[in-house]
Structures are given as C-alpha cells and as structure tokens.
C-alpha cells in the first residue's frame, strides 16, 4: 500500500493529531527526488519528551538550511514578479538571490549528509530505500537532506510499511507526525518549484522541435 495515496483523514496517535491531505492534493504535490536520509528508532517516551533535533543531535547548520531555503524561494518569487514590471529592481533581487545562493552552497558543503537515497515525498510523508525493516506503527526520528538545494527537514514519523526492494533491502513508507506548518509549506514549495522547472523544460524542448 502506498502511503502517499491514502484517503484524506485525521489520524490520532496516542493523543497526537496529525492531518492527512486529500488524495487529489497529495497526488499532485509529490516528487521523486534524491536526498540523504538518516533515521533512528525512538520510543513513545522519547517521542513525547524530546525534540527531534535533540534525538538526532542536529547542530545549528542544519537549522540554517531550512531558513536559507525559505529566503531563496522568497527571493526567486519576488524576482519573477518584479522583473516584469521593474527591470532594475528585478536585477537587484537577482543579484541578492545570487548572494544567498553562495551562502547556501557554503552551508550545504559544511553538512556532509551522506549518499543520495531514492526518495518519494509529499507534505504528508515519504518513502525511501533502507537496509532496515520496521513494524508498522513504529516511531522514527527522521532527517532528510535534499541534494542540490539547501532544504533539510527533521521530524518524527510513523512507519506505515516496510516492503522488500531488490535494490536495497527494503522500501520504508513513513507518515510525518510532527512536521509543523512551516516545514509542510517548504516541502510543498520545493515540490512545486521542481515541477514548474520540469514544465518549463518541456515547453522549451517542444519549441525547439516546432
């Protein structure tokens, strides 16, 4: 069963409510991507008493990734909007965005997150290749660091399935249960940005052959 295709519902895990988006929205806002994924099994007590950052031992650099990603996305959206009406201001924002990208590259290079994993992700959850299998409903502390962009997320998750995969042992399906609205929004923006870029590439390719 694919976690990302569950029907819309609100699930309560031992007093913790987590929303699941509608099937139509998640079917559109989902992405296959390359990312480094690390995880750690946690007890119910750890889940309730500790932050995911403390469980995983995350440092300030990881928190900076999320902040830089948001700034970079904001700058690009402003640049696209203003370039059409004010070229000088649009050029200034382009220059500012280039500076943000330089800082982002430096921060990303400081965080050696490991090899890429084949990841399917939506704002509600993800699936990825793993050497380990876990029973359904087990709790994990998960860190996902996307390659080629500054975005990194960390949250608690519930295992929905562990399926045998010929490429790497198992494919784990997880449901995010502690991702806040900001994190969900950043995942949505990342997916939307990649999808928009893919559409632009297809349009350019179509024009080339016409």
Coordinates of N, CA and C in Angstrom, one line a residue:
X1 N 0.8 -1.2 0.0 CA 0.0 0.0 0.0 C 0.9 1.2 0.0
X2 N 0.6 2.2 -0.8 CA 1.4 3.4 -0.9 C 0.9 4.5 0.1
X3 N 1.8 4.9 1.0 CA 1.4 5.9 2.0 C 0.9 7.1 1.3
X4 N 1.5 7.5 0.2 CA 1.2 8.8 -0.4 C -0.2 8.8 -1.1
X5 N -0.8 7.7 -1.1 CA -2.1 7.6 -1.8 C -3.3 7.3 -0.8
X6 N -3.1 7.4 0.5 CA -4.1 7.2 1.4 C -5.2 8.2 1.3
X7 N -6.5 7.9 1.6 CA -7.6 8.8 1.6 C -7.4 9.9 2.6
X8 N -8.1 11.0 2.4 CA -8.0 12.1 3.4 C -8.5 11.7 4.8
X9 N -7.8 12.0 5.8 CA -8.2 11.6 7.2 C -7.4 12.4 8.2
X10 N -7.9 12.3 9.4 CA -7.2 12.9 10.6 C -6.9 11.7 11.5
X11 N -5.6 11.4 11.7 CA -5.2 10.3 12.5 C -4.7 10.8 13.8
X12 N -5.1 10.1 14.9 CA -4.6 10.4 16.2 C -3.7 9.4 16.7
X13 N -2.5 9.7 17.1 CA -1.5 8.8 17.6 C -1.3 9.1 19.1
X14 N -2.0 8.3 20.0 CA -1.8 8.4 21.4 C -1.9 9.9 21.8
X15 N -2.9 10.6 21.4 CA -3.1 12.0 21.8 C -2.5 13.0 20.9
X16 N -1.8 12.5 19.8 CA -1.1 13.4 18.9 C -1.9 13.4 17.6
X17 N -2.5 14.5 17.2 CA -3.3 14.6 16.0 C -2.4 15.0 14.8
X18 N -2.6 14.3 13.7 CA -1.8 14.7 12.5 C -2.8 14.6 11.3
X19 N -2.7 15.7 10.5 CA -3.6 15.8 9.4 C -3.0 15.1 8.1
X20 N -3.9 14.4 7.4 CA -3.5 13.9 6.1 C -4.3 14.6 5.0
X21 N -3.6 15.1 4.0 CA -4.2 15.9 3.0 C -5.0 15.0 2.1
X22 N -5.9 15.6 1.3 CA -6.7 14.9 0.3 C -5.9 14.2 -0.7
X23 N -6.5 13.1 -1.2 CA -5.7 12.3 -2.2 C -5.4 13.1 -3.5
X24 N -6.4 14.0 -3.8 CA -6.1 14.8 -5.0 C -4.9 15.7 -4.9
X25 N -4.8 16.4 -3.7 CA -3.8 17.3 -3.5 C -2.4 16.6 -3.4
X26 N -2.4 15.5 -2.7 CA -1.1 14.8 -2.5 C -0.7 14.1 -3.8
X27 N -1.6 13.7 -4.6 CA -1.2 13.1 -5.9 C -0.5 14.1 -6.8
X28 N -0.9 15.4 -6.6 CA -0.3 16.5 -7.4 C 1.0 16.9 -6.7
X29 N 1.0 17.1 -5.4 CA 2.2 17.6 -4.7 C 3.0 16.4 -4.2
X30 N 3.6 15.7 -5.1 CA 4.5 14.6 -4.7 C 5.7 14.6 -5.7
X31 N 6.8 14.1 -5.3 CA 8.0 14.2 -6.0 C 8.9 13.0 -5.8
X32 N 9.6 12.6 -6.9 CA 10.7 11.6 -6.7 C 11.9 12.4 -6.8
X33 N 12.8 12.3 -5.8 CA 14.0 13.2 -5.7 C 15.1 12.4 -5.1
X34 N 16.3 13.0 -5.1 CA 17.5 12.5 -4.5 C 17.7 13.2 -3.2
X35 N 17.9 12.5 -2.1 CA 18.1 13.1 -0.8 C 18.8 12.1 0.1
X36 N 19.6 12.6 1.0 CA 20.2 11.8 2.1 C 19.2 11.6 3.2
X37 N 19.0 10.4 3.6 CA 18.0 10.1 4.6 C 18.7 9.3 5.8
X38 N 18.6 9.9 7.0 CA 19.0 9.1 8.2 C 17.9 9.1 9.2
X39 N 17.9 8.0 10.0 CA 16.8 7.8 10.9 C 17.2 7.1 12.1
X40 N 16.4 7.1 13.1 CA 16.7 6.4 14.4 C 15.4 6.0 15.0
X41 N 15.3 4.8 15.4 CA 14.1 4.3 16.1 C 14.0 5.0 17.5
X42 N 12.8 5.4 17.8 CA 12.5 6.1 19.1 C 11.4 5.4 19.8
X43 N 11.4 5.5 21.1 CA 10.3 5.0 22.0 C 9.2 6.0 22.1
X44 N 8.1 5.6 22.5 CA 7.0 6.5 22.7 C 7.4 7.6 23.8
X45 N 8.1 7.2 24.8 CA 8.6 8.2 25.8 C 9.5 9.3 25.1
X46 N 10.4 8.8 24.3 CA 11.3 9.8 23.6 C 10.5 10.7 22.7
X47 N 9.5 10.2 22.1 CA 8.6 11.0 21.2 C 7.9 12.1 21.9
X48 N 7.5 11.8 23.1 CA 6.7 12.8 23.9 C 7.6 13.7 24.7
X49 N 8.8 13.3 25.1 CA 9.6 14.1 26.0 C 10.8 14.8 25.3
X50 N 11.1 14.5 24.1 CA 12.3 15.1 23.4 C 11.9 15.7 22.1
X51 N 12.7 16.7 21.7 CA 12.6 17.2 20.3 C 13.3 16.3 19.4
X52 N 12.9 16.3 18.1 CA 13.6 15.5 17.1 C 15.1 16.0 16.9
X53 N 15.3 17.3 17.1 CA 16.7 17.8 17.0 C 17.6 17.3 18.0
X54 N 17.1 17.1 19.3 CA 17.9 16.6 20.4 C 18.2 15.1 20.2
X55 N 17.1 14.4 19.7 CA 17.3 12.9 19.5 C 18.3 12.7 18.4
X56 N 18.3 13.5 17.3 CA 19.3 13.2 16.2 C 20.6 14.0 16.4
X57 N 20.7 14.8 17.4 CA 21.9 15.6 17.6 C 22.2 16.6 16.5
X58 N 21.2 17.3 16.1 CA 21.4 18.2 15.0 C 22.0 19.5 15.5
X59 N 22.9 20.1 14.6 CA 23.5 21.4 15.0 C 22.9 22.5 14.3
X60 N 23.4 23.7 14.6 CA 22.8 25.0 14.0 C 22.9 25.0 12.5
X61 N 23.9 24.4 11.9 CA 24.0 24.4 10.4 C 22.8 23.8 9.8
X62 N 22.2 22.7 10.4 CA 21.0 22.1 9.8 C 19.8 23.0 9.9
X63 N 19.7 23.7 11.0 CA 18.6 24.7 11.1 C 18.7 25.8 10.0
X64 N 20.0 26.2 9.8 CA 20.2 27.2 8.8 C 19.7 26.8 7.4
X65 N 19.8 25.5 7.1 CA 19.4 25.1 5.7 C 18.0 25.5 5.4
X66 N 17.1 25.2 6.4 CA 15.7 25.5 6.2 C 15.4 27.0 6.0
X67 N 16.1 27.8 6.9 CA 16.0 29.2 6.8 C 16.5 29.8 5.4
X68 N 17.6 29.3 5.0 CA 18.2 29.7 3.7 C 17.3 29.3 2.5
X69 N 16.7 28.1 2.6 CA 15.8 27.7 1.5 C 14.6 28.6 1.4
X70 N 14.0 28.9 2.5 CA 12.9 29.8 2.5 C 13.3 31.2 1.9
X71 N 14.4 31.8 2.3 CA 14.8 33.1 1.8 C 15.1 33.0 0.3
X72 N 15.7 31.9 -0.1 CA 16.0 31.7 -1.6 C 14.7 31.6 -2.4
X73 N 13.7 30.8 -1.9 CA 12.5 30.7 -2.6 C 11.7 32.0 -2.6
X74 N 11.7 32.8 -1.5 CA 11.1 34.1 -1.5 C 11.7 35.0 -2.5
X75 N 13.0 35.1 -2.5 CA 13.7 36.0 -3.4 C 13.4 35.6 -4.9
X76 N 13.3 34.4 -5.2 CA 13.0 34.0 -6.6 C 11.6 34.4 -7.0
X77 N 10.7 34.2 -6.1 CA 9.3 34.5 -6.4 C 9.2 36.1 -6.6
X78 N 9.8 36.8 -5.7 CA 9.8 38.3 -5.9 C 10.5 38.7 -7.2
X79 N 11.6 38.1 -7.5 CA 12.3 38.4 -8.7 C 11.4 38.2 -10.0
X80 N 10.8 37.1 -10.0 CA 9.9 36.8 -11.2 C 8.8 37.8 -11.3
X81 N 8.2 38.2 -10.1 CA 7.1 39.1 -10.1 C 7.6 40.5 -10.5
X82 N 8.7 41.0 -10.0 CA 9.2 42.3 -10.3 C 9.9 42.5 -11.6
X83 N 10.5 41.5 -12.1 CA 11.3 41.6 -13.3 C 10.4 42.0 -14.5
X84 N 9.1 41.7 -14.4 CA 8.1 42.0 -15.5 C 7.8 43.5 -15.4
X85 N 7.7 44.1 -14.2 CA 7.3 45.5 -14.0 C 8.4 46.5 -13.7
X86 N 9.5 46.0 -13.2 CA 10.6 46.9 -12.8 C 11.9 46.1 -13.0
X87 N 12.5 46.4 -14.2 CA 13.7 45.6 -14.5 C 14.9 45.9 -13.6
X88 N 15.0 47.1 -13.2 CA 16.1 47.5 -12.3 C 16.0 46.8 -10.9
X89 N 14.8 46.8 -10.4 CA 14.6 46.2 -9.1 C 14.7 44.7 -9.2
X90 N 14.2 44.2 -10.4 CA 14.3 42.7 -10.6 C 15.8 42.3 -10.7
X91 N 16.6 43.2 -11.3 CA 18.1 42.9 -11.4 C 18.7 42.9 -10.1
X92 N 18.3 43.8 -9.2 CA 18.8 43.9 -7.9 C 18.5 42.6 -7.1
X93 N 17.2 42.2 -7.2 CA 16.8 41.0 -6.5 C 17.6 39.8 -7.0
X94 N 17.9 39.8 -8.3 CA 18.6 38.7 -8.9 C 20.0 38.6 -8.3
X95 N 20.6 39.8 -8.1 CA 21.9 39.9 -7.5 C 21.9 39.4 -6.1
X96 N 20.8 39.8 -5.4 CA 20.7 39.4 -4.0 C 20.5 37.9 -3.8
X97 N 19.7 37.4 -4.8 CA 19.5 35.9 -4.7 C 20.8 35.2 -5.0
X98 N 21.6 35.7 -5.9 CA 22.9 35.1 -6.2 C 23.8 35.0 -4.9
X99 N 23.7 36.1 -4.1 CA 24.5 36.1 -2.9 C 23.9 35.0 -1.9
X100 N 22.6 34.9 -1.8 CA 22.0 33.9 -1.0 C 22.5 32.5 -1.4
X101 N 22.5 32.3 -2.7 CA 22.9 31.0 -3.2 C 24.4 30.7 -2.9
X102 N 25.2 31.7 -2.9 CA 26.6 31.5 -2.5 C 26.7 31.1 -1.0
X103 N 26.0 31.7 -0.1 CA 25.9 31.4 1.3 C 25.3 30.0 1.4
X104 N 24.3 29.7 0.7 CA 23.7 28.4 0.8 C 24.6 27.3 0.4
X105 N 25.4 27.5 -0.7 CA 26.4 26.5 -1.1 C 27.4 26.2 0.0
X106 N 27.8 27.3 0.7 CA 28.8 27.1 1.7 C 28.2 26.3 2.9
X107 N 27.0 26.6 3.2 CA 26.3 25.8 4.3 C 26.1 24.4 3.9
X108 N 25.7 24.2 2.7 CA 25.4 22.8 2.2 C 26.7 22.0 2.2
X109 N 27.8 22.6 1.8 CA 29.1 21.9 1.8 C 29.6 21.6 3.2
X110 N 29.2 22.4 4.2 CA 29.6 22.1 5.5 C 28.9 20.8 6.1
X111 N 27.7 20.6 5.6 CA 26.9 19.5 6.1 C 27.0 18.3 5.1
X112 N 27.9 17.4 5.5 CA 28.2 16.2 4.7 C 27.1 15.1 5.1
X113 N 26.1 15.0 4.4 CA 24.9 14.3 4.8 C 24.9 12.8 4.3
X114 N 25.8 12.4 3.5 CA 25.8 11.0 3.1 C 25.3 10.9 1.7
X115 N 25.3 9.7 1.1 CA 24.9 9.4 -0.2 C 23.5 9.6 -0.5
X116 N 23.1 9.8 -1.8 CA 21.7 10.1 -2.1 C 20.9 8.8 -2.0
X117 N 19.7 9.0 -1.6 CA 18.7 7.9 -1.5 C 17.6 8.2 -2.5
X118 N 16.9 7.2 -3.0 CA 15.8 7.4 -3.9 C 14.6 7.7 -3.1
X119 N 14.1 8.9 -3.1 CA 13.1 9.3 -2.2 C 11.8 9.7 -2.9
X120 N 10.7 9.3 -2.5 CA 9.4 9.8 -2.9 C 8.8 10.6 -1.7
X121 N 8.4 11.8 -2.0 CA 8.0 12.7 -0.8 C 6.8 13.5 -1.2
X122 N 5.9 13.7 -0.2 CA 4.8 14.6 -0.3 C 4.8 15.3 1.1
X123 N 3.9 16.4 1.2 CA 3.9 17.0 2.5 C 3.4 16.1 3.6
X124 N 2.8 15.0 3.3 CA 2.2 14.1 4.3 C 3.2 13.0 4.8
X125 N 4.2 12.7 3.9 CA 5.1 11.6 4.3 C 6.1 11.3 3.2
X126 N 6.7 10.2 3.3 CA 7.8 9.8 2.3 C 8.0 8.3 2.3
X127 N 8.7 7.9 1.2 CA 9.1 6.5 1.2 C 10.6 6.5 0.6
X128 N 11.4 5.6 1.1 CA 12.8 5.6 0.7 C 13.4 4.2 0.9
X129 N 14.6 4.0 0.3 CA 15.2 2.7 0.4 C 16.0 2.6 1.8
X130 N 16.0 1.4 2.3 CA 16.6 1.2 3.7 C 17.1 -0.2 3.8
X131 N 18.2 -0.3 4.6 CA 18.7 -1.6 4.9 C 17.9 -2.3 6.0
X132 N 17.1 -1.5 6.7 CA 16.3 -2.0 7.9 C 14.8 -2.0 7.6
X133 N 14.2 -3.0 8.2 CA 12.7 -3.1 8.2 C 12.2 -2.8 9.6
X134 N 11.0 -2.2 9.7 CA 10.4 -1.8 10.9 C 8.9 -2.2 10.9
X135 N 8.4 -2.7 12.0 CA 6.9 -3.0 12.0 C 6.1 -1.7 11.8
X136 N 4.9 -1.9 11.3 CA 4.0 -0.8 11.1 C 3.7 -0.1 12.5
X137 N 3.6 1.2 12.5 CA 3.3 2.0 13.7 C 4.5 2.2 14.6
X138 N 5.7 1.7 14.2 CA 6.9 2.1 15.0 C 7.2 3.5 14.7
X139 N 7.9 4.1 15.7 CA 8.2 5.6 15.6 C 9.7 5.7 15.2
X140 N 10.0 6.7 14.3 CA 11.3 7.1 13.9 C 11.5 8.6 14.1
X141 N 12.8 8.9 14.4 CA 13.2 10.3 14.2 C 14.0 10.3 12.9
X142 N 13.5 11.2 11.9 CA 14.0 11.2 10.6 C 14.6 12.5 10.2
X143 N 15.7 12.4 9.5 CA 16.4 13.6 8.9 C 16.5 13.4 7.4
X144 N 16.0 14.4 6.6 CA 16.0 14.3 5.2 C 16.8 15.6 4.7
X145 N 17.9 15.3 4.0 CA 18.7 16.5 3.4 C 18.7 16.3 1.9
X146 N 18.0 17.3 1.3 CA 17.9 17.2 -0.2 C 19.2 17.6 -0.9
X147 N 19.5 17.0 -1.9 CA 20.7 17.3 -2.7 C 20.4 18.4 -3.7
X148 N 21.4 19.3 -3.9 CA 21.4 20.4 -4.9 C 20.5 21.6 -4.4
X149 N 19.8 21.5 -3.3 CA 19.1 22.6 -2.7 C 19.5 22.6 -1.2
X150 N 19.2 23.8 -0.6 CA 19.5 23.9 0.8 C 18.6 23.2 1.8
X151 N 17.4 22.8 1.3 CA 16.4 22.3 2.2 C 16.8 21.0 3.0
X152 N 16.5 21.1 4.3 CA 16.7 19.9 5.1 C 15.5 19.9 6.1
X153 N 15.0 18.8 6.4 CA 13.9 18.7 7.3 C 14.1 17.6 8.3
X154 N 13.6 17.7 9.5 CA 13.7 16.7 10.5 C 12.4 16.7 11.3
X155 N 11.9 15.5 11.5 CA 10.7 15.3 12.2 C 10.5 13.9 12.7
X156 N 9.5 13.7 13.6 CA 9.2 12.3 14.0 C 8.2 11.8 12.9
X157 N 8.3 10.5 12.7 CA 7.4 9.8 11.7 C 7.0 8.5 12.2
X158 N 5.9 8.0 11.7 CA 5.3 6.7 12.0 C 5.5 5.8 10.7
X159 N 6.0 4.6 11.0 CA 6.2 3.6 9.9 C 4.9 3.1 9.4
X160 N 4.6 3.2 8.1 CA 3.4 2.7 7.6 C 3.6 1.3 6.9
X161 N 4.8 1.1 6.3 CA 5.0 -0.2 5.7 C 6.5 -0.4 5.5
X162 N 7.0 -1.6 5.4 CA 8.3 -2.0 5.0 C 8.2 -3.1 4.0
X163 N 8.5 -2.7 2.7 CA 8.4 -3.6 1.6 C 9.8 -4.1 1.1
X164 N 9.9 -5.3 0.8 CA 11.1 -5.8 0.2 C 11.4 -5.1 -1.1
X165 N 12.6 -4.6 -1.3 CA 13.0 -4.0 -2.5 C 14.3 -4.6 -3.0
X166 N 14.4 -5.0 -4.2 CA 15.6 -5.7 -4.8 C 16.8 -4.8 -4.8
X167 N 16.6 -3.5 -4.8 CA 17.7 -2.5 -4.9 C 18.5 -2.4 -3.6
X168 N 17.8 -2.4 -2.5 CA 18.4 -2.1 -1.2 C 17.7 -2.6 0.0
X169 N 17.4 -3.9 0.0 CA 16.8 -4.4 1.2 C 15.3 -4.2 1.3
X170 N 14.9 -2.9 1.6 CA 13.5 -2.6 1.9 C 13.2 -1.2 1.4
X171 N 12.0 -0.9 1.2 CA 11.5 0.4 1.0 C 10.5 0.7 2.1
X172 N 10.9 1.8 2.9 CA 10.1 2.2 4.1 C 9.1 3.3 3.6
X173 N 7.9 3.2 4.1 CA 6.9 4.2 3.9 C 6.6 4.8 5.3
X174 N 6.8 6.1 5.4 CA 6.6 6.8 6.7 C 5.6 7.9 6.5
X175 N 4.9 8.2 7.6 CA 4.0 9.3 7.7 C 4.6 10.3 8.7
X176 N 4.7 11.6 8.3 CA 5.2 12.6 9.2 C 4.1 12.9 10.3
X177 N 4.6 12.9 11.5 CA 3.6 13.2 12.6 C 4.0 14.4 13.5
X178 N 5.1 15.0 13.2 CA 5.5 16.2 14.0 C 5.9 17.4 13.1
X179 N 5.8 17.2 11.8 CA 6.1 18.3 10.9 C 5.2 19.5 11.1
X180 N 5.7 20.7 11.4 CA 4.9 21.9 11.6 C 4.5 22.5 10.2
X181 N 3.6 23.5 10.3 CA 3.1 24.1 9.1 C 4.2 24.7 8.2
X182 N 5.2 25.2 8.8 CA 6.3 25.8 8.1 C 7.0 24.7 7.3
X183 N 7.3 23.6 7.9 CA 8.0 22.5 7.2 C 7.2 22.0 6.1
X184 N 5.9 21.8 6.3 CA 5.0 21.3 5.3 C 5.0 22.2 4.1
X185 N 4.9 23.6 4.4 CA 4.9 24.6 3.4 C 6.2 24.5 2.5
X186 N 7.3 24.4 3.2 CA 8.6 24.3 2.5 C 8.7 23.1 1.6
X187 N 8.2 22.0 2.1 CA 8.1 20.8 1.2 C 7.3 21.0 0.0
X188 N 6.1 21.6 0.2 CA 5.2 22.0 -0.9 C 5.9 22.9 -1.9
X189 N 6.6 23.9 -1.4 CA 7.3 24.9 -2.3 C 8.4 24.2 -3.1
X190 N 9.1 23.3 -2.4 CA 10.2 22.5 -3.1 C 9.6 21.7 -4.3
X191 N 8.5 21.0 -4.0 CA 7.9 20.1 -5.0 C 7.4 21.0 -6.1
X192 N 6.7 22.1 -5.8 CA 6.1 23.0 -6.8 C 7.2 23.6 -7.7
X193 N 8.4 24.0 -7.1 CA 9.4 24.6 -7.8 C 10.0 23.6 -8.8
X194 N 10.2 22.3 -8.4 CA 10.8 21.3 -9.3 C 9.8 21.0 -10.4
X195 N 8.5 20.9 -10.1 CA 7.5 20.6 -11.1 C 7.4 21.7 -12.1
X196 N 7.5 23.0 -11.6 CA 7.5 24.1 -12.5 C 8.7 24.1 -13.5
X197 N 9.9 23.8 -12.9 CA 11.1 23.8 -13.8 C 11.0 22.7 -14.8
X198 N 10.4 21.5 -14.4 CA 10.2 20.5 -15.4 C 9.3 20.9 -16.5
X199 N 8.2 21.6 -16.1 CA 7.3 22.1 -17.2 C 7.9 23.0 -18.1
X200 N 8.8 24.0 -17.6 CA 9.5 24.9 -18.4 C 10.4 24.2 -19.4
X201 N 11.1 23.2 -18.9 CA 12.0 22.4 -19.8 C 11.2 21.7 -20.9
X202 N 10.1 21.2 -20.6 CA 9.3 20.5 -21.6 C 8.8 21.5 -22.7
X203 N 8.4 22.7 -22.2 CA 8.0 23.7 -23.1 C 9.1 24.2 -24.0
X204 N 10.3 24.4 -23.4 CA 11.5 24.8 -24.3 C 11.8 23.7 -25.3
X205 N 11.7 22.4 -24.8 CA 12.0 21.3 -25.7 C 11.0 21.3 -26.8
X206 N 9.7 21.5 -26.5 CA 8.7 21.4 -27.6 C 8.9 22.6 -28.6
X207 N 9.3 23.7 -28.1 CA 9.5 24.9 -29.0 C 10.7 24.6 -30.0
X208 N 11.7 23.9 -29.4 CA 12.9 23.6 -30.2 C 12.6 22.7 -31.4
X209 N 11.6 21.8 -31.3 CA 11.2 20.9 -32.4 C 10.0 21.4 -33.2
X210 N 9.6 22.6 -33.0 CA 8.5 23.1 -33.8 C 9.0 24.1 -34.8

